[in-house]
Coordinates of C-alpha atoms and ligand atoms in Angstrom, one line a residue:
X402 CA 110.1 131.0 91.0
X403 CA 108.1 132.1 94.1
X404 CA 106.5 128.9 95.5
X405 CA 104.0 128.7 98.3
X406 CA 104.4 125.3 100.1
X407 CA 101.5 124.3 102.4
X408 CA 102.5 121.8 105.0
X409 CA 106.1 122.9 104.4
X410 CA 107.0 122.1 108.1
X411 CA 105.9 118.4 107.7
X412 CA 108.1 115.5 106.8
X413 CA 107.8 115.5 103.0
X414 CA 107.0 119.2 102.7
X415 CA 110.1 120.4 104.6
X416 CA 112.3 118.2 102.5
X417 CA 110.8 119.7 99.3
X418 CA 111.2 123.2 100.8
X419 CA 114.9 122.6 101.5
X420 CA 115.5 121.3 97.9
X421 CA 113.6 124.2 96.4
X422 CA 115.8 126.6 98.4
X423 CA 118.9 124.8 97.1
X424 CA 117.6 125.2 93.6
X425 CA 117.3 128.9 94.0
X426 CA 113.5 129.3 94.4
X427 CA 111.9 131.7 96.8
X428 CA 109.8 129.7 99.2
X429 CA 106.9 130.7 101.5
X430 CA 105.9 128.0 103.9
X431 CA 102.3 127.9 105.3
X432 CA 101.8 125.4 108.1
X433 CA 99.5 125.3 111.2
X434 CA 102.1 123.2 113.0
X435 CA 99.5 120.7 113.9
X436 CA 101.8 117.9 112.8
X437 CA 104.7 120.0 111.4
X438 CA 107.8 121.3 113.1
X439 CA 109.0 124.8 112.7
X440 CA 112.6 123.6 113.3
X441 CA 112.2 121.6 110.1
X442 CA 111.6 124.7 107.9
X443 CA 114.7 125.8 106.0
X444 CA 116.1 129.0 107.5
X445 CA 116.1 130.6 104.0
X446 CA 112.3 130.1 103.5
X447 CA 109.7 132.5 104.9
X448 CA 107.5 130.8 107.5
X449 CA 103.9 131.8 108.1
X450 CA 101.9 130.0 110.8
X451 CA 98.4 129.8 109.4
X452 CA 95.6 127.4 108.8
X453 CA 94.0 126.7 105.4
X454 CA 90.6 127.0 107.0
X455 CA 91.3 130.7 107.6
X456 CA 90.5 132.3 104.2
X457 CA 91.4 135.8 105.4
X458 CA 94.9 134.6 106.4
X459 CA 95.3 132.9 103.1
X460 CA 94.3 136.1 101.2
X461 CA 96.9 138.1 103.3
X462 CA 99.6 135.5 102.4
X463 CA 98.8 135.8 98.7
X464 CA 98.5 139.6 98.8
X465 CA 101.9 139.8 100.6
X466 CA 103.9 137.2 98.7
X467 CA 102.2 136.8 95.3
X468 CA 103.4 133.2 94.7
X469 CA 103.8 131.9 91.1
X470 CA 103.1 128.3 92.1
X471 CA 101.7 126.2 94.9
X472 CA 102.8 122.9 96.3
X473 CA 100.1 121.5 98.5
X474 CA 101.1 119.0 101.2
X475 CA 99.0 120.2 104.2
X476 CA 96.4 117.6 105.0
X477 CA 95.3 114.9 107.4
X478 CA 97.2 111.9 106.1
X479 CA 96.4 108.8 108.1
X480 CA 94.5 106.0 106.4
X481 CA 93.4 104.4 109.7
X482 CA 92.4 107.6 111.4
X483 CA 90.3 108.5 108.3
X484 CA 88.1 105.5 109.0
X485 CA 87.5 106.8 112.6
X486 CA 87.0 110.4 111.6
X487 CA 85.7 110.4 108.0
X488 CA 84.3 114.0 108.2
X489 CA 87.7 115.4 109.3
X490 CA 89.2 113.9 106.1
X491 CA 86.3 114.3 103.6
X492 CA 85.4 117.8 104.8
X493 CA 88.6 119.4 106.1
X494 CA 91.0 118.1 103.5
X495 CA 88.6 119.0 100.7
X496 CA 87.4 122.4 102.0
X497 CA 91.0 123.5 102.8
X498 CA 92.0 122.6 99.2
X499 CA 89.0 124.6 97.9
X500 CA 90.0 127.6 100.1
X501 CA 93.5 127.4 98.7
X502 CA 92.3 127.0 95.1
X503 CA 89.8 129.8 95.3
X504 CA 92.4 132.2 96.7
X505 CA 95.0 131.0 94.1
X506 CA 92.6 131.7 91.3
X507 CA 91.7 135.1 92.7
X508 CA 95.4 136.0 92.7
X509 CA 96.0 134.5 89.3
X510 CA 98.3 131.8 90.6
X511 CA 97.8 128.9 88.2
X512 CA 100.5 126.3 88.9
X513 CA 99.7 123.7 91.4
X514 CA 101.4 120.5 92.6
X515 CA 99.3 118.1 94.7
X516 CA 100.7 115.6 97.1
X517 CA 98.4 112.7 96.2
X518 CA 98.5 109.0 97.2
X519 CA 98.7 105.3 96.3
X520 CA 95.6 104.9 98.5
X521 CA 93.7 105.6 95.3
X522 CA 94.5 102.0 94.2
X523 CA 92.8 99.7 96.7
X524 CA 92.1 96.9 94.1
X525 CA 94.8 97.1 91.5
X526 CA 94.3 94.8 88.5
X527 CA 97.9 95.1 87.5
X528 CA 101.2 95.3 89.5
X529 CA 103.2 97.5 89.2
X530 CA 100.4 100.1 89.3
X531 CA 100.3 102.6 86.5
X532 CA 98.5 106.0 86.6
X533 CA 95.9 104.6 84.3
X534 CA 94.9 101.9 86.8
X535 CA 91.2 102.0 87.9
X536 CA 90.7 104.4 90.8
X537 CA 89.3 102.7 93.9
X538 CA 90.1 104.8 97.0
X539 CA 90.9 102.6 99.9
X540 CA 89.7 105.0 102.7
X541 CA 88.1 108.3 103.4
X542 CA 91.7 109.7 103.2
X543 CA 92.2 108.3 99.7
X544 CA 88.8 109.6 98.6
X545 CA 89.7 113.1 99.9
X546 CA 92.8 113.1 97.8
X547 CA 90.9 111.9 94.8
X548 CA 88.3 114.6 95.3
X549 CA 91.1 117.2 95.3
X550 CA 92.4 115.7 92.0
X551 CA 88.9 116.2 90.6
X552 CA 88.8 119.8 91.8
X553 CA 92.1 120.3 90.0
X554 CA 90.6 118.9 86.8
X555 CA 87.9 121.5 87.0
X556 CA 90.3 124.3 87.9
X557 CA 92.2 123.4 84.7
X558 CA 89.1 123.4 82.5
X559 CA 87.5 126.5 84.0
X560 CA 90.5 128.7 84.8
X561 CA 93.4 127.1 82.8
X562 CA 95.3 126.1 85.9
X563 CA 98.2 123.8 85.2
X564 CA 98.7 121.0 87.8
X565 CA 100.5 117.8 88.5
X566 CA 99.1 115.3 91.0
X567 CA 101.9 113.0 92.4
X568 CA 100.5 109.8 93.9
X569 CA 103.1 108.5 96.1
X570 CA 103.7 105.1 97.5
X571 CA 105.6 104.7 100.8
X572 CA 107.7 107.9 101.5
X573 CA 110.6 107.1 103.8
X574 CA 114.3 107.8 104.6
X575 CA 115.8 111.1 105.7
X576 CA 117.1 113.9 103.6
X577 CA 119.9 114.7 106.0
X578 CA 120.7 114.4 109.7
X579 CA 118.6 117.5 110.3
X580 CA 115.5 116.6 108.3
X581 CA 113.6 113.4 109.2
X582 CA 110.4 111.7 109.9
X583 CA 108.7 112.5 113.2
X584 CA 105.0 111.9 113.5
X585 CA 102.9 111.9 116.6
X586 CA 101.6 109.3 116.9
X587 CA 104.0 107.3 114.7
X588 CA 102.3 104.7 112.5
X589 CA 104.8 104.0 109.8
X590 CA 106.8 100.8 109.7
X591 CA 110.4 102.2 109.2
X592 CA 110.4 104.8 112.0
X593 CA 108.6 102.3 114.3
X594 CA 111.2 99.6 113.6
X595 CA 114.0 102.1 114.3
X596 CA 112.3 103.2 117.6
X597 CA 112.7 99.5 118.6
X598 CA 116.4 99.6 117.7
X599 CA 116.7 102.8 119.8
X600 CA 115.2 101.0 122.8
X601 CA 112.1 103.2 122.7
X602 CA 109.8 100.4 121.9
X603 CA 110.0 96.8 123.0
X604 CA 109.1 95.1 119.7
X605 CA 107.4 95.6 116.4
X606 CA 104.1 93.9 115.5
X607 CA 103.9 92.6 111.9
X608 CA 100.4 93.2 110.7
X609 CA 99.6 89.7 109.2
X610 CA 101.9 87.1 107.7
X611 CA 99.2 85.3 105.7
X612 CA 99.1 87.5 102.6
X613 CA 99.5 86.2 99.1
X614 CA 103.1 87.4 98.9
X615 CA 106.5 85.5 98.8
X616 CA 107.0 85.6 102.6
X617 CA 103.3 86.2 103.6
X618 CA 103.9 89.8 104.8
X619 CA 102.7 92.9 102.9
X620 CA 104.9 94.2 100.1
X621 CA 105.3 98.0 99.7
X622 CA 107.2 100.4 97.4
X623 CA 109.5 102.4 99.7
X624 CA 110.6 105.6 98.1
X625 CA 113.3 107.9 99.5
X626 CA 112.0 111.3 100.4
X627 CA 114.7 113.0 98.4
X628 CA 113.6 111.1 95.3
X629 CA 110.1 112.3 96.0
X630 CA 111.3 115.9 96.4
X631 CA 113.1 115.8 93.0
X632 CA 109.9 114.5 91.3
X633 CA 108.0 117.5 92.7
X634 CA 110.6 120.0 91.5
X635 CA 110.7 118.4 88.0
X636 CA 106.9 118.4 87.8
X637 CA 106.9 122.1 88.8
X638 CA 109.3 123.0 86.1
X639 CA 107.3 121.1 83.4
X640 CA 103.9 122.5 84.2
X641 CA 103.7 124.7 81.1
X642 CA 103.4 121.5 79.2
X643 CA 99.9 120.8 80.6
X644 CA 98.4 119.0 83.6
X645 CA 99.5 115.5 84.5
X646 CA 99.0 112.7 87.0
X647 CA 101.9 110.5 87.9
X648 CA 102.5 107.5 90.1
X649 CA 105.6 107.9 92.1
X650 CA 107.5 105.0 93.6
X651 CA 110.8 103.2 93.6
X652 CA 109.3 100.5 91.4
X653 CA 110.6 97.8 93.7
X654 CA 108.6 96.0 96.4
X655 CA 109.9 95.0 99.8
X656 CA 108.1 92.9 102.4
X657 CA 107.6 93.9 106.0
X658 CA 109.9 91.1 107.0
X659 CA 112.6 92.4 104.6
X660 CA 112.3 95.9 106.1
X661 CA 112.8 94.5 109.6
X662 CA 115.7 92.3 108.5
X663 CA 117.4 95.2 106.7
X664 CA 116.9 97.4 109.8
X665 CA 118.5 94.6 112.0
X666 CA 121.6 94.6 109.7
X667 CA 121.9 98.4 109.8
X668 CA 121.4 98.9 113.5
X669 CA 122.9 95.7 114.8
X670 CA 119.9 95.4 117.1
X671 CA 117.9 92.2 117.2
X672 CA 114.5 94.1 116.8
X673 CA 112.1 91.6 118.3
X674 CA 109.1 91.1 116.0
X675 CA 105.8 89.3 116.7
X676 CA 103.0 88.4 114.2
X677 CA 99.8 90.2 114.8
X678 CA 96.4 90.5 113.1
X679 CA 96.1 92.1 109.7
X680 CA 95.5 95.8 109.7
X681 CA 92.2 96.6 108.1
X682 CA 92.5 98.2 104.6
X683 CA 96.1 96.9 103.9
X684 CA 96.3 95.5 100.3
X685 CA 98.9 92.6 99.9
X686 CA 101.1 94.4 97.4
X687 CA 101.5 98.0 96.3
X688 CA 104.3 98.7 93.9
X689 CA 104.4 101.8 91.6
X690 CA 104.9 101.9 87.9
X691 CA 106.6 105.3 87.6
X692 CA 107.5 104.9 83.9
X693 CA 105.4 107.9 82.8
X694 CA 107.3 110.2 85.2
X695 CA 110.6 108.8 84.0
X696 CA 109.7 109.2 80.4
X697 CA 108.1 112.6 80.5
X698 CA 110.2 114.3 83.2
X699 CA 113.4 112.4 83.1
X700 CA 113.1 111.4 86.8
X701 CA 115.2 108.6 88.1
X702 CA 115.3 107.5 91.8
X703 CA 118.8 108.1 93.2
X704 CA 118.3 106.1 96.3
X705 CA 116.5 102.9 95.2
X706 CA 118.2 100.6 97.7
X707 CA 116.2 99.7 100.9
X708 CA 119.5 99.6 102.7
X709 CA 120.4 103.2 101.8
X710 CA 116.9 104.4 102.6
X711 CA 116.8 102.8 106.1
X712 CA 120.4 103.9 106.7
X713 CA 119.5 107.5 106.1
X714 CA 116.5 107.2 108.4
X715 CA 118.7 105.5 111.0
X716 CA 121.3 108.3 110.9
X717 CA 118.6 110.9 111.5
X718 CA 117.0 108.9 114.4
X719 CA 120.4 108.4 116.1
X720 CA 121.1 112.1 115.9
X721 CA 117.5 113.0 116.9
X722 CA 116.3 110.2 119.2
X723 CA 113.4 112.3 120.5
X724 CA 112.6 113.8 117.1
X725 CA 112.2 117.5 116.7
X726 CA 111.8 119.6 119.8
X727 CA 108.2 119.6 120.8
Ligands
UDP1047 N1 103.2 97.6 109.3 C1 103.3 96.6 110.2 N2 103.5 97.0 111.5 C2 103.4 98.2 111.9 C3 103.2 99.2 111.0 C4 103.1 98.9 109.7 O1 103.4 95.4 109.9 O2 103.5 98.5 113.2 C5 103.0 97.2 107.9 C6 101.7 97.6 107.2 O3 100.7 96.6 107.4 C7 102.1 97.8 105.8 C8 103.5 98.2 105.8 O4 104.0 97.9 107.1 O5 102.0 96.6 105.1 C9 103.7 99.7 105.6 O6 102.9 100.4 106.5 P1 103.0 101.9 106.8 O7 102.0 102.3 107.8 O8 104.4 102.3 107.0 O9 102.6 102.6 105.4 P2 101.3 102.4 104.5 O10 101.6 101.3 103.5 O11 100.1 102.2 105.3 O12 101.2 103.7 103.7

């Protein structure tokens, strides 16, 4: 299948691109390289540097490549930043998705996979969190993803588009020692902890230890990026069966303290940690119920162990201590 991957030079997008190429799909990557890294794009994919705000560029890409399907990763993705710059998230994420959808419809491309988020579930009534859980976006970022899910709902009703929205929990780990996580600025716990182990940071600050969890620190569902990638590919292959939303996680929760302790075991570094204030907007526990995905698509996580996830990330960080070339 010919697949257009927006944000295919980013952390999750580039991993999915590489897995699609391995599976024999023809891949076109669209990325503005604002956060992405051209070095992360598989050499067998076609790379186009373009911005989704540029509708003419989008039309040229569709005209030239005529994709059968779209995987949409390109977006602003930081919960905290979205509180400071709500218009960037509520306008750009949504308008860019509209540009993409309008062009897709014009070129009769009606298969769409959306990278959505667990930030739709700010006040879960039940843990683990199933896709049917009440939607309460936790930030302008979460709301922007929910708005795109709603756009897809209407694309299906009006144009017969088939879509899957995958709401992921905490993506982490590295697909190989050439594909890893390199954000600027880095805000995610696993790469930050590993930067301490590499001597690039002095210590890690734990954002609160007074949550209602077994050790007082937040519990998250850490899912290996390769397991995420497989879910995208399975969802793409199943799209003829109708549109779906799935929650996508490992199904197991680990606390911030457990993450740090596991990283200490793997790296052999003491990783000094201090307790800081809570980070606004952090729920105590987020763990996914991915049963629908397992049942309907036959997905199973291959790397559910936190030890394996952090080990893969560590191998990448050791090999690429400064990340991708800037
Ligand atoms: N966290 C932390 N210190 C940091 C960064 C993150 O204690 O320097 C905690 C954060 O409060 C959350 C967990 O680690 O409970 C995962 O945060 P991350 O930013 O990696 O992902 P998020 O859950 O926000 O998607």
